[in-house]
Coordinates of N, CA and C and ligand atoms in Angstrom, one line a residue:
M1 N -76.2 33.5 80.3 CA -75.6 34.2 81.5 C -76.5 34.1 82.7
T2 N -76.1 33.5 83.8 CA -77.0 33.4 84.9 C -76.5 34.2 86.1
V3 N -75.2 34.5 86.2 CA -74.8 35.3 87.4 C -74.5 36.7 86.9
T4 N -75.0 37.8 87.6 CA -74.6 39.1 87.2 C -73.9 39.7 88.5
A5 N -73.1 40.8 88.2 CA -72.4 41.4 89.3 C -72.5 42.9 89.1
S6 N -72.9 43.6 90.2 CA -72.9 45.1 90.2 C -72.0 45.6 91.3
P7 N -71.3 46.6 91.0 CA -70.4 47.2 92.0 C -71.2 48.1 93.0
V8 N -70.8 48.0 94.2 CA -71.3 48.9 95.3 C -70.2 49.8 95.7
P9 N -70.1 51.1 95.4 CA -69.0 51.9 95.8 C -69.0 52.2 97.3
I10 N -67.9 51.9 98.0 CA -67.9 52.1 99.4 C -66.5 52.7 99.8
L11 N -66.5 53.3 101.0 CA -65.2 53.9 101.5 C -64.7 54.9 100.4
K12 N -63.4 55.0 100.4 CA -62.8 56.1 99.5 C -62.9 55.6 98.0
D13 N -62.4 54.4 97.8 CA -62.3 54.0 96.4 C -62.5 52.5 96.3
N14 N -63.2 51.9 97.3 CA -63.4 50.4 97.2 C -64.7 50.1 96.5
Y15 N -64.8 48.8 96.0 CA -66.0 48.3 95.5 C -66.3 47.0 96.2
A16 N -67.5 46.9 96.8 CA -68.1 45.6 97.1 C -68.9 45.2 95.9
W17 N -69.1 43.9 95.7 CA -69.8 43.4 94.5 C -71.1 42.6 94.9
L18 N -72.2 43.0 94.4 CA -73.5 42.3 94.6 C -73.6 41.3 93.4
L19 N -73.7 40.0 93.8 CA -73.8 39.0 92.8 C -75.3 38.4 92.9
R20 N -75.8 38.1 91.7 CA -77.2 37.6 91.7 C -77.3 36.5 90.7
D21 N -77.8 35.3 91.1 CA -78.1 34.2 90.2 C -79.5 34.5 89.7
S22 N -79.6 34.8 88.4 CA -80.9 35.2 87.8 C -81.9 34.1 87.8
A23 N -81.4 32.8 87.8 CA -82.4 31.7 87.8 C -83.2 31.6 89.1
T24 N -82.5 31.9 90.2 CA -83.2 31.7 91.5 C -83.3 32.9 92.3
G25 N -82.6 34.0 91.9 CA -82.7 35.2 92.7 C -81.7 35.2 93.9
A26 N -80.9 34.1 94.0 CA -80.0 34.0 95.1 C -78.9 35.2 95.0
T27 N -78.6 35.8 96.1 CA -77.7 37.0 96.1 C -76.5 36.8 97.1
A28 N -75.4 37.3 96.7 CA -74.2 37.3 97.5 C -73.6 38.7 97.5
I29 N -72.9 39.0 98.6 CA -72.1 40.3 98.6 C -70.6 39.9 98.8
V30 N -69.7 40.5 98.0 CA -68.3 40.3 98.1 C -67.6 41.5 98.8
D31 N -66.9 41.2 99.9 CA -66.1 42.2 100.6 C -66.9 43.4 101.1
P32 N -67.9 43.1 102.0 CA -68.8 44.2 102.5 C -68.1 45.0 103.6
A33 N -67.2 45.9 103.3 CA -66.4 46.6 104.3 C -67.2 47.8 104.9
D34 N -68.3 48.3 104.4 CA -69.0 49.4 104.9 C -70.5 49.1 105.0
P35 N -71.0 48.7 106.2 CA -72.3 48.1 106.2 C -73.4 48.9 105.7
Q36 N -73.5 50.3 105.9 CA -74.7 51.0 105.6 C -75.0 51.0 104.1
P37 N -74.1 51.5 103.3 CA -74.4 51.5 101.8 C -74.6 50.1 101.3
I38 N -74.0 49.1 101.9 CA -74.2 47.7 101.4 C -75.6 47.2 101.8
I39 N -76.0 47.4 103.1 CA -77.3 47.0 103.5 C -78.4 47.7 102.6
E40 N -78.2 49.0 102.3 CA -79.1 49.7 101.4 C -79.1 49.1 100.0
A41 N -78.0 48.8 99.5 CA -77.9 48.2 98.1 C -78.7 46.9 98.1
I42 N -78.5 46.1 99.1 CA -79.2 44.8 99.2 C -80.7 44.9 99.3
E43 N -81.1 45.9 100.2 CA -82.6 46.2 100.3 C -83.1 46.6 99.0
K44 N -82.4 47.5 98.3 CA -82.9 48.0 97.0 C -83.0 46.8 96.0
A45 N -82.1 45.8 96.1 CA -82.1 44.7 95.1 C -83.2 43.6 95.5
G46 N -83.9 43.9 96.6 CA -85.0 42.9 97.0 C -84.8 42.4 98.4
G47 N -83.8 42.8 99.1 CA -83.7 42.4 100.5 C -83.3 41.0 100.8
R48 N -82.7 40.3 99.8 CA -82.3 38.9 100.0 C -80.8 38.8 100.0
L49 N -80.2 38.2 101.0 CA -78.8 37.9 101.0 C -78.5 36.5 101.4
D50 N -77.9 35.7 100.5 CA -77.7 34.3 100.8 C -76.3 34.0 101.3
M51 N -75.3 34.9 101.0 CA -73.9 34.5 101.3 C -73.1 35.8 101.3
I52 N -72.0 35.8 102.1 CA -71.0 36.8 102.1 C -69.7 36.2 101.7
L53 N -69.0 36.7 100.7 CA -67.7 36.2 100.3 C -66.6 37.2 100.6
L54 N -65.5 36.7 101.1 CA -64.4 37.5 101.5 C -63.2 37.1 100.7
T55 N -62.5 38.1 100.1 CA -61.3 37.8 99.3 C -60.0 37.8 100.1
H56 N -60.0 38.7 101.1 CA -58.8 38.8 102.0 C -59.1 39.6 103.2
H57 N -58.1 39.6 104.2 CA -58.4 40.0 105.5 C -58.2 41.5 105.7
H58 N -57.9 42.3 104.8 CA -57.7 43.8 105.0 C -59.0 44.4 105.4
G59 N -58.9 45.4 106.3 CA -60.1 46.1 106.8 C -61.0 46.7 105.8
D60 N -60.4 47.2 104.7 CA -61.2 47.8 103.6 C -61.9 46.8 102.8
H61 N -61.9 45.5 103.2 CA -62.6 44.4 102.5 C -63.6 43.7 103.5
I62 N -63.2 43.7 104.8 CA -64.0 42.9 105.7 C -64.7 43.7 106.8
A63 N -64.5 45.0 107.0 CA -64.9 45.7 108.2 C -66.4 45.6 108.5
G64 N -67.3 45.5 107.5 CA -68.7 45.5 107.8 C -69.3 44.1 107.8
T65 N -68.5 43.1 107.8 CA -69.0 41.7 107.6 C -70.0 41.3 108.7
D66 N -69.6 41.6 110.0 CA -70.4 41.1 111.1 C -71.8 41.8 111.1
E67 N -71.8 43.1 110.8 CA -73.0 43.8 110.8 C -74.0 43.4 109.6
V68 N -73.4 43.1 108.5 CA -74.2 42.6 107.3 C -74.7 41.2 107.7
R69 N -73.9 40.4 108.3 CA -74.3 39.0 108.6 C -75.4 39.1 109.7
A70 N -75.3 40.0 110.6 CA -76.3 40.1 111.7 C -77.7 40.5 111.1
R71 N -77.6 41.4 110.1 CA -78.9 41.9 109.5 C -79.6 40.8 108.6
F72 N -78.8 40.0 107.9 CA -79.4 39.1 106.9 C -79.2 37.6 107.3
H73 N -78.5 37.3 108.4 CA -78.3 35.9 108.9 C -77.9 35.0 107.8
C74 N -76.8 35.3 107.1 CA -76.3 34.4 106.1 C -74.9 34.0 106.4
P75 N -74.5 32.9 105.8 CA -73.1 32.4 106.0 C -72.0 33.2 105.4
V76 N -70.8 33.2 106.0 CA -69.7 34.0 105.6 C -68.6 32.9 105.1
V77 N -68.1 33.2 103.9 CA -67.1 32.3 103.3 C -65.8 33.0 103.1
G78 N -64.7 32.4 103.5 CA -63.4 33.0 103.3 C -62.3 31.9 103.3
A79 N -61.1 32.4 103.2 CA -59.9 31.5 103.0 C -59.6 30.7 104.3
T80 N -59.4 29.4 104.2 CA -59.0 28.6 105.3 C -57.6 29.1 105.9
A81 N -56.7 29.5 104.9 CA -55.4 30.0 105.3 C -55.4 31.2 106.2
D82 N -56.5 32.0 106.1 CA -56.6 33.3 106.8 C -57.7 33.3 107.9
R83 N -58.2 32.1 108.3 CA -59.3 32.1 109.2 C -59.0 32.7 110.5
H84 N -57.7 32.7 110.9 CA -57.3 33.4 112.2 C -57.4 34.9 112.1
R85 N -57.5 35.5 111.0 CA -57.5 36.9 110.9 C -58.7 37.4 110.0
L86 N -59.7 36.6 109.8 CA -60.9 37.0 109.1 C -62.0 37.0 110.1
P87 N -63.2 37.6 109.8 CA -64.4 37.5 110.7 C -64.7 36.0 110.8
K88 N -65.4 35.6 111.8 CA -65.8 34.1 112.0 C -66.4 33.6 110.7
L89 N -65.7 32.5 110.2 CA -66.2 31.9 108.9 C -67.1 30.8 109.2
D90 N -68.2 30.7 108.4 CA -69.1 29.6 108.4 C -68.7 28.5 107.5
K91 N -67.9 29.0 106.4 CA -67.4 28.0 105.5 C -66.0 28.5 105.1
A92 N -65.0 27.7 105.4 CA -63.6 28.0 105.1 C -63.2 27.2 103.8
V93 N -62.6 27.9 102.8 CA -62.4 27.3 101.5 C -60.9 27.5 101.1
A94 N -60.5 26.6 100.2 CA -59.2 26.6 99.6 C -59.3 26.3 98.1
E95 N -58.1 26.4 97.5 CA -58.0 26.1 96.0 C -58.9 24.9 95.6
G96 N -59.7 25.1 94.6 CA -60.5 23.9 94.1 C -61.8 23.7 94.8
D97 N -62.0 24.4 95.9 CA -63.3 24.3 96.6 C -64.4 25.1 95.8
T98 N -65.6 24.9 96.0 CA -66.7 25.6 95.3 C -67.7 26.2 96.3
V99 N -68.3 27.3 95.9 CA -69.4 27.9 96.6 C -70.7 27.8 95.7
Q100 N -71.8 27.6 96.3 CA -73.1 27.5 95.6 C -73.9 28.8 95.8
L101 N -74.2 29.4 94.6 CA -75.1 30.6 94.7 C -76.3 30.3 93.8
G102 N -77.4 29.9 94.5 CA -78.6 29.4 93.7 C -78.2 28.2 92.8
N103 N -78.4 28.4 91.5 CA -78.0 27.3 90.6 C -76.5 27.4 90.1
A104 N -75.9 28.5 90.5 CA -74.5 28.8 90.0 C -73.5 28.3 91.0
V105 N -72.3 27.9 90.4 CA -71.2 27.4 91.2 C -70.0 28.4 91.0
G106 N -69.4 28.8 92.1 CA -68.2 29.6 92.1 C -67.0 28.8 92.5
Q107 N -66.0 28.9 91.7 CA -64.7 28.2 92.0 C -63.8 29.1 92.8
V108 N -63.1 28.5 93.8 CA -62.1 29.2 94.6 C -60.8 29.0 94.0
I109 N -60.1 30.2 93.8 CA -58.8 30.2 93.2 C -57.9 30.9 94.2
E110 N -56.8 30.2 94.7 CA -55.9 30.9 95.6 C -54.9 31.8 94.8
T111 N -54.8 33.0 95.2 CA -54.0 34.0 94.5 C -53.1 34.8 95.4
P112 N -52.1 34.1 96.1 CA -51.2 34.8 97.0 C -50.4 35.8 96.3
G113 N -50.0 36.9 97.0 CA -49.1 37.9 96.4 C -49.3 39.2 97.2
H114 N -50.6 39.8 97.0 CA -50.9 41.0 97.8 C -51.0 40.6 99.3
T115 N -51.7 39.5 99.6 CA -51.6 38.9 100.9 C -51.4 37.4 100.7
R116 N -50.9 36.7 101.8 CA -50.6 35.3 101.7 C -51.9 34.5 101.4
G117 N -53.0 34.8 102.1 CA -54.2 34.0 102.0 C -55.2 34.5 101.0
Q118 N -54.9 35.4 100.1 CA -55.9 35.9 99.2 C -56.5 34.8 98.4
I119 N -57.8 34.9 98.2 CA -58.5 34.1 97.3 C -59.4 34.9 96.3
N120 N -59.6 34.3 95.1 CA -60.6 34.9 94.2 C -61.7 33.9 93.9
F121 N -62.8 34.4 93.5 CA -63.9 33.5 93.1 C -64.2 33.7 91.6
F122 N -64.4 32.5 91.0 CA -64.7 32.5 89.5 C -66.0 31.8 89.3
F123 N -67.0 32.5 88.7 CA -68.3 31.9 88.3 C -68.3 31.7 86.8
P124 N -68.2 30.5 86.3 CA -68.2 30.3 84.9 C -69.5 30.7 84.3
D125 N -70.6 30.7 85.0 CA -71.9 31.2 84.5 C -71.9 32.7 84.6
G126 N -71.2 33.4 83.9 CA -71.1 34.8 83.9 C -70.5 35.2 82.5
P127 N -69.2 34.9 82.3 CA -68.3 34.5 83.4 C -67.8 35.7 84.2
I128 N -67.7 35.5 85.5 CA -67.4 36.6 86.4 C -66.2 36.2 87.3
L129 N -65.2 37.1 87.5 CA -64.1 36.8 88.4 C -64.2 37.9 89.5
L130 N -64.2 37.5 90.7 CA -64.0 38.5 91.8 C -62.6 38.4 92.2
S131 N -61.9 39.5 91.8 CA -60.4 39.4 91.8 C -59.8 40.1 93.0
G132 N -60.6 40.7 93.9 CA -60.1 41.3 95.2 C -59.0 42.3 94.9
D133 N -57.9 42.2 95.6 CA -56.8 43.0 95.4 C -55.7 42.3 94.7
T134 N -56.0 41.2 93.9 CA -55.0 40.5 93.1 C -54.9 41.2 91.8
L135 N -55.9 41.2 91.0 CA -55.9 41.8 89.6 C -56.8 43.0 89.7
F136 N -56.3 44.2 89.4 CA -57.1 45.4 89.2 C -57.2 45.7 87.7
S137 N -58.1 46.6 87.3 CA -58.1 47.0 85.9 C -56.8 47.8 85.6
L138 N -56.1 47.4 84.7 CA -54.8 48.0 84.2 C -53.7 47.9 85.3
G139 N -53.9 47.1 86.4 CA -52.9 47.0 87.4 C -53.0 45.7 88.2
C140 N -52.3 45.6 89.3 CA -52.4 44.5 90.2 C -52.1 45.0 91.6
G141 N -52.4 44.1 92.6 CA -52.2 44.5 94.0 C -50.7 44.7 94.3
R142 N -50.4 45.5 95.3 CA -49.1 45.6 95.8 C -48.6 44.3 96.5
L143 N -47.3 44.1 96.5 CA -46.8 42.8 97.2 C -46.6 43.1 98.6
I144 N -47.7 43.1 99.4 CA -47.6 43.4 100.8 C -47.0 42.2 101.6
E145 N -47.5 41.0 101.3 CA -47.0 39.8 102.0 C -46.3 38.8 101.1
G146 N -46.6 38.8 99.9 CA -46.1 37.8 99.0 C -44.9 38.3 98.2
T147 N -44.4 37.4 97.4 CA -43.2 37.7 96.5 C -43.7 37.9 95.1
A148 N -42.8 38.4 94.3 CA -43.1 38.6 92.8 C -43.4 37.3 92.2
D149 N -42.7 36.3 92.6 CA -42.9 34.9 92.0 C -44.3 34.4 92.3
E150 N -44.8 34.6 93.5 CA -46.1 34.2 93.9 C -47.2 35.0 93.1
M151 N -47.0 36.3 93.1 CA -48.0 37.1 92.4 C -48.0 36.8 90.9
F152 N -46.9 36.6 90.3 CA -46.8 36.2 88.9 C -47.5 34.9 88.6
A153 N -47.3 33.9 89.5 CA -48.0 32.7 89.3 C -49.5 32.8 89.6
S154 N -49.9 33.7 90.5 CA -51.3 33.9 90.7 C -52.0 34.5 89.5
L155 N -51.3 35.5 88.9 CA -51.9 36.2 87.7 C -51.9 35.2 86.5
A156 N -50.9 34.3 86.5 CA -51.0 33.3 85.4 C -52.2 32.5 85.4
K157 N -52.7 32.1 86.7 CA -53.9 31.4 86.8 C -55.1 32.2 86.2
L158 N -55.1 33.5 86.5 CA -56.2 34.3 86.1 C -56.2 34.5 84.6
K159 N -55.0 34.6 84.0 CA -54.8 34.8 82.6 C -55.4 33.6 81.8
A160 N -55.5 32.5 82.4 CA -56.0 31.3 81.7 C -57.5 31.2 81.7
L161 N -58.2 32.1 82.4 CA -59.7 32.1 82.4 C -60.2 32.6 81.0
P162 N -61.5 32.3 80.7 CA -62.0 32.8 79.4 C -61.8 34.3 79.2
P163 N -61.5 34.7 78.0 CA -61.2 36.1 77.7 C -62.5 37.0 77.9
D164 N -63.7 36.4 77.8 CA -64.9 37.2 78.0 C -65.2 37.4 79.5
T165 N -64.4 36.9 80.4 CA -64.6 37.0 81.8 C -64.7 38.5 82.2
L166 N -65.7 38.8 83.0 CA -65.8 40.2 83.6 C -64.9 40.2 84.9
V167 N -64.0 41.1 84.9 CA -63.1 41.2 86.1 C -63.7 42.2 87.0
C168 N -64.1 41.7 88.2 CA -64.7 42.6 89.2 C -63.7 42.7 90.4
C169 N -63.0 43.8 90.4 CA -61.9 44.0 91.4 C -62.3 44.9 92.6
G170 N -61.4 45.0 93.5 CA -61.8 45.6 94.8 C -61.6 47.1 94.9
H171 N -61.0 47.7 93.9 CA -60.7 49.2 93.9 C -60.9 49.9 92.6
E172 N -61.3 51.2 92.7 CA -61.3 52.1 91.5 C -60.0 52.7 91.4
Y173 N -59.0 52.0 90.9 CA -57.7 52.5 90.7 C -57.3 52.6 89.2
T174 N -58.3 52.5 88.3 CA -58.0 52.2 86.9 C -57.3 53.4 86.3
E175 N -57.7 54.7 86.6 CA -57.1 55.8 85.9 C -55.6 56.0 86.3
S176 N -55.3 55.8 87.6 CA -53.9 56.0 88.0 C -53.1 54.8 87.5
N177 N -53.7 53.6 87.5 CA -53.0 52.4 87.0 C -52.7 52.7 85.5
G178 N -53.7 53.2 84.8 CA -53.5 53.5 83.3 C -52.4 54.5 83.0
R179 N -52.3 55.5 83.9 CA -51.2 56.5 83.7 C -49.8 55.8 83.8
F180 N -49.7 54.9 84.8 CA -48.4 54.2 84.9 C -48.2 53.3 83.7
A181 N -49.3 52.6 83.3 CA -49.2 51.7 82.1 C -48.7 52.4 80.9
L182 N -49.3 53.6 80.6 CA -48.9 54.4 79.5 C -47.5 54.9 79.6
A183 N -47.0 55.1 80.8 CA -45.6 55.6 81.0 C -44.6 54.5 80.6
I184 N -45.0 53.2 80.9 CA -44.0 52.2 80.5 C -44.3 51.5 79.2
D185 N -45.5 51.7 78.6 CA -45.9 51.0 77.4 C -46.6 52.0 76.5
P186 N -45.9 53.2 76.1 CA -46.5 54.3 75.5 C -47.1 54.0 74.0
E187 N -46.5 53.0 73.4 CA -46.9 52.7 72.0 C -48.1 51.7 71.9
N188 N -48.6 51.3 73.0 CA -49.7 50.2 73.0 C -51.0 50.8 72.6
K189 N -51.5 50.5 71.4 CA -52.7 51.1 70.9 C -53.9 50.6 71.7
D190 N -53.9 49.3 72.1 CA -55.0 48.8 72.9 C -55.1 49.5 74.2
L191 N -54.0 49.8 74.8 CA -54.0 50.5 76.1 C -54.6 51.9 75.9
H192 N -54.2 52.6 74.8 CA -54.8 54.0 74.6 C -56.3 53.9 74.4
T193 N -56.8 52.9 73.7 CA -58.2 52.7 73.5 C -58.9 52.4 74.8
F194 N -58.3 51.6 75.6 CA -58.8 51.2 76.9 C -58.9 52.4 77.8
M195 N -57.8 53.2 77.8 CA -57.8 54.4 78.7 C -58.8 55.5 78.2
G196 N -59.0 55.6 76.9 CA -60.0 56.5 76.4 C -61.4 56.2 77.0
K197 N -61.8 54.9 77.0 CA -63.1 54.5 77.5 C -63.1 54.7 79.0
V198 N -62.0 54.4 79.7 CA -62.0 54.6 81.2 C -62.2 56.1 81.5
E199 N -61.5 57.0 80.8 CA -61.7 58.4 81.1 C -63.1 58.9 80.8
Q200 N -63.7 58.4 79.8 CA -65.2 58.8 79.5 C -66.0 58.3 80.7
L201 N -65.9 57.1 81.1 CA -66.7 56.6 82.2 C -66.5 57.4 83.5
R202 N -65.2 57.7 83.8 CA -65.0 58.4 85.1 C -65.5 59.8 85.0
A203 N -65.3 60.4 83.8 CA -65.8 61.8 83.6 C -67.3 61.9 83.8
A204 N -68.0 60.8 83.5 CA -69.5 60.7 83.6 C -69.9 60.2 85.0
G205 N -68.9 60.0 85.9 CA -69.2 59.6 87.3 C -69.5 58.1 87.4
Q206 N -69.1 57.3 86.4 CA -69.4 55.9 86.4 C -68.2 55.1 86.8
P207 N -68.4 53.9 87.4 CA -67.3 53.0 87.7 C -66.6 52.6 86.4
S208 N -65.3 52.4 86.4 CA -64.6 52.0 85.2 C -64.6 50.4 85.1
V209 N -65.1 49.8 86.1 CA -65.1 48.3 86.2 C -66.6 47.8 86.2
P210 N -66.9 46.6 85.9 CA -65.9 45.5 85.5 C -65.3 45.8 84.1
S211 N -64.1 45.2 83.9 CA -63.5 45.2 82.5 C -63.6 43.8 82.0
R212 N -63.2 43.6 80.8 CA -63.1 42.2 80.2 C -61.7 41.7 80.3
L213 N -61.5 40.5 80.7 CA -60.2 39.9 80.8 C -59.4 40.0 79.5
G214 N -60.1 39.8 78.4 CA -59.5 39.8 77.1 C -58.9 41.2 76.8
D215 N -59.5 42.3 77.3 CA -59.0 43.6 77.1 C -57.8 43.9 78.0
E216 N -57.9 43.3 79.3 CA -56.8 43.5 80.2 C -55.6 42.8 79.7
L217 N -55.8 41.6 79.0 CA -54.6 40.8 78.5 C -53.8 41.6 77.5
K218 N -54.5 42.6 76.8 CA -53.8 43.4 75.8 C -53.2 44.7 76.3
A219 N -53.7 45.1 77.5 CA -53.4 46.5 78.0 C -52.7 46.5 79.3
N220 N -53.0 45.6 80.2 CA -52.5 45.6 81.6 C -51.0 45.2 81.6
P221 N -50.1 46.1 82.0 CA -48.7 45.8 82.0 C -48.3 44.6 82.8
F222 N -49.1 44.3 83.9 CA -48.7 43.2 84.7 C -49.1 41.8 84.2
L223 N -50.1 41.8 83.2 CA -50.5 40.6 82.5 C -49.7 40.5 81.3
L224 N -49.2 41.6 80.7 CA -48.3 41.5 79.5 C -46.9 41.1 79.8
A225 N -46.5 41.2 81.1 CA -45.1 40.8 81.5 C -44.9 39.4 81.1
A226 N -43.8 39.2 80.3 CA -43.6 37.8 79.7 C -42.9 36.9 80.7
D227 N -42.2 37.5 81.7 CA -41.5 36.6 82.6 C -41.5 37.3 84.0
V228 N -41.2 36.6 85.0 CA -41.3 37.1 86.4 C -40.3 38.3 86.6
G229 N -39.2 38.3 85.9 CA -38.3 39.4 86.1 C -38.9 40.7 85.6
T230 N -39.5 40.7 84.4 CA -40.2 41.8 83.9 C -41.3 42.3 84.8
F231 N -42.1 41.3 85.3 CA -43.2 41.6 86.2 C -42.7 42.3 87.5
A232 N -41.6 41.7 88.1 CA -41.1 42.3 89.3 C -40.6 43.7 89.1
D233 N -39.9 44.0 87.9 CA -39.4 45.3 87.6 C -40.6 46.3 87.5
A234 N -41.7 45.9 86.8 CA -42.8 46.8 86.6 C -43.5 47.0 88.0
R235 N -43.6 46.0 88.8 CA -44.2 46.2 90.1 C -43.4 47.2 91.0
A236 N -42.1 47.0 90.9 CA -41.2 47.9 91.7 C -41.3 49.4 91.2
K237 N -41.4 49.5 89.9 CA -41.5 50.9 89.3 C -42.9 51.5 89.7
K238 N -43.9 50.7 89.7 CA -45.2 51.2 90.0 C -45.3 51.7 91.5
D239 N -44.6 51.0 92.4 CA -44.6 51.4 93.8 C -44.0 52.8 94.0
K240 N -43.2 53.2 93.1 CA -42.5 54.5 93.2 C -43.1 55.5 92.3
F241 N -44.1 55.1 91.4 CA -44.6 56.0 90.4 C -45.4 57.2 91.0
Ligands
ZN1 ZN1 -55.9 44.6 100.3
FE2 FE1 -58.0 46.8 99.3

């Protein structure tokens, strides 16, 4: 394992993620929406920042980008499709492109659904997925700009990643996602086990994330949906839950 990821809690319920390539010490921050706690976390980790990665254009993911860039003078990477509404990009990327963090390589996966230009980053040397507002623990992002078909196809790409992948998502929504999941899938033993662990972590004041993709595959109703109709139905019910 060469890349590690630690959550930095910011705003009300967001997570930025601090990535570190252990071979070289190279460091990246994902979605630095609140500059002060992020600059503090980077200083505490050694004061080195090599790259800023952005998953999508929403303010709760990008707002602190220019301040963090000005402090550490590092390049900002985001989606080509959204460059008109992201902070100024030093590197614009699309499906199949890669980013280099020290010795580690991150793969860009386009995951439209929550927003049209959403991207995720996958580091096989982790394995670590930065899933933004596409895949949450026990949930998925709301369809703000995309269709159910698009989101279902995006989640299908993520489902194909290795089951030991650590899912590093953009929000601490797991408990409320889990309550919905239990309402529509009450007999799911894996889901009950998953929620038991989540409740322990949250009661202890710990983040519930990252989770393992293999556990999400057995408990997350949006990954369990066998077809796009089932997915769309679950997504519509969650919006009203
Ligand atoms: Zn968002
Ligand atoms: Fe968000």
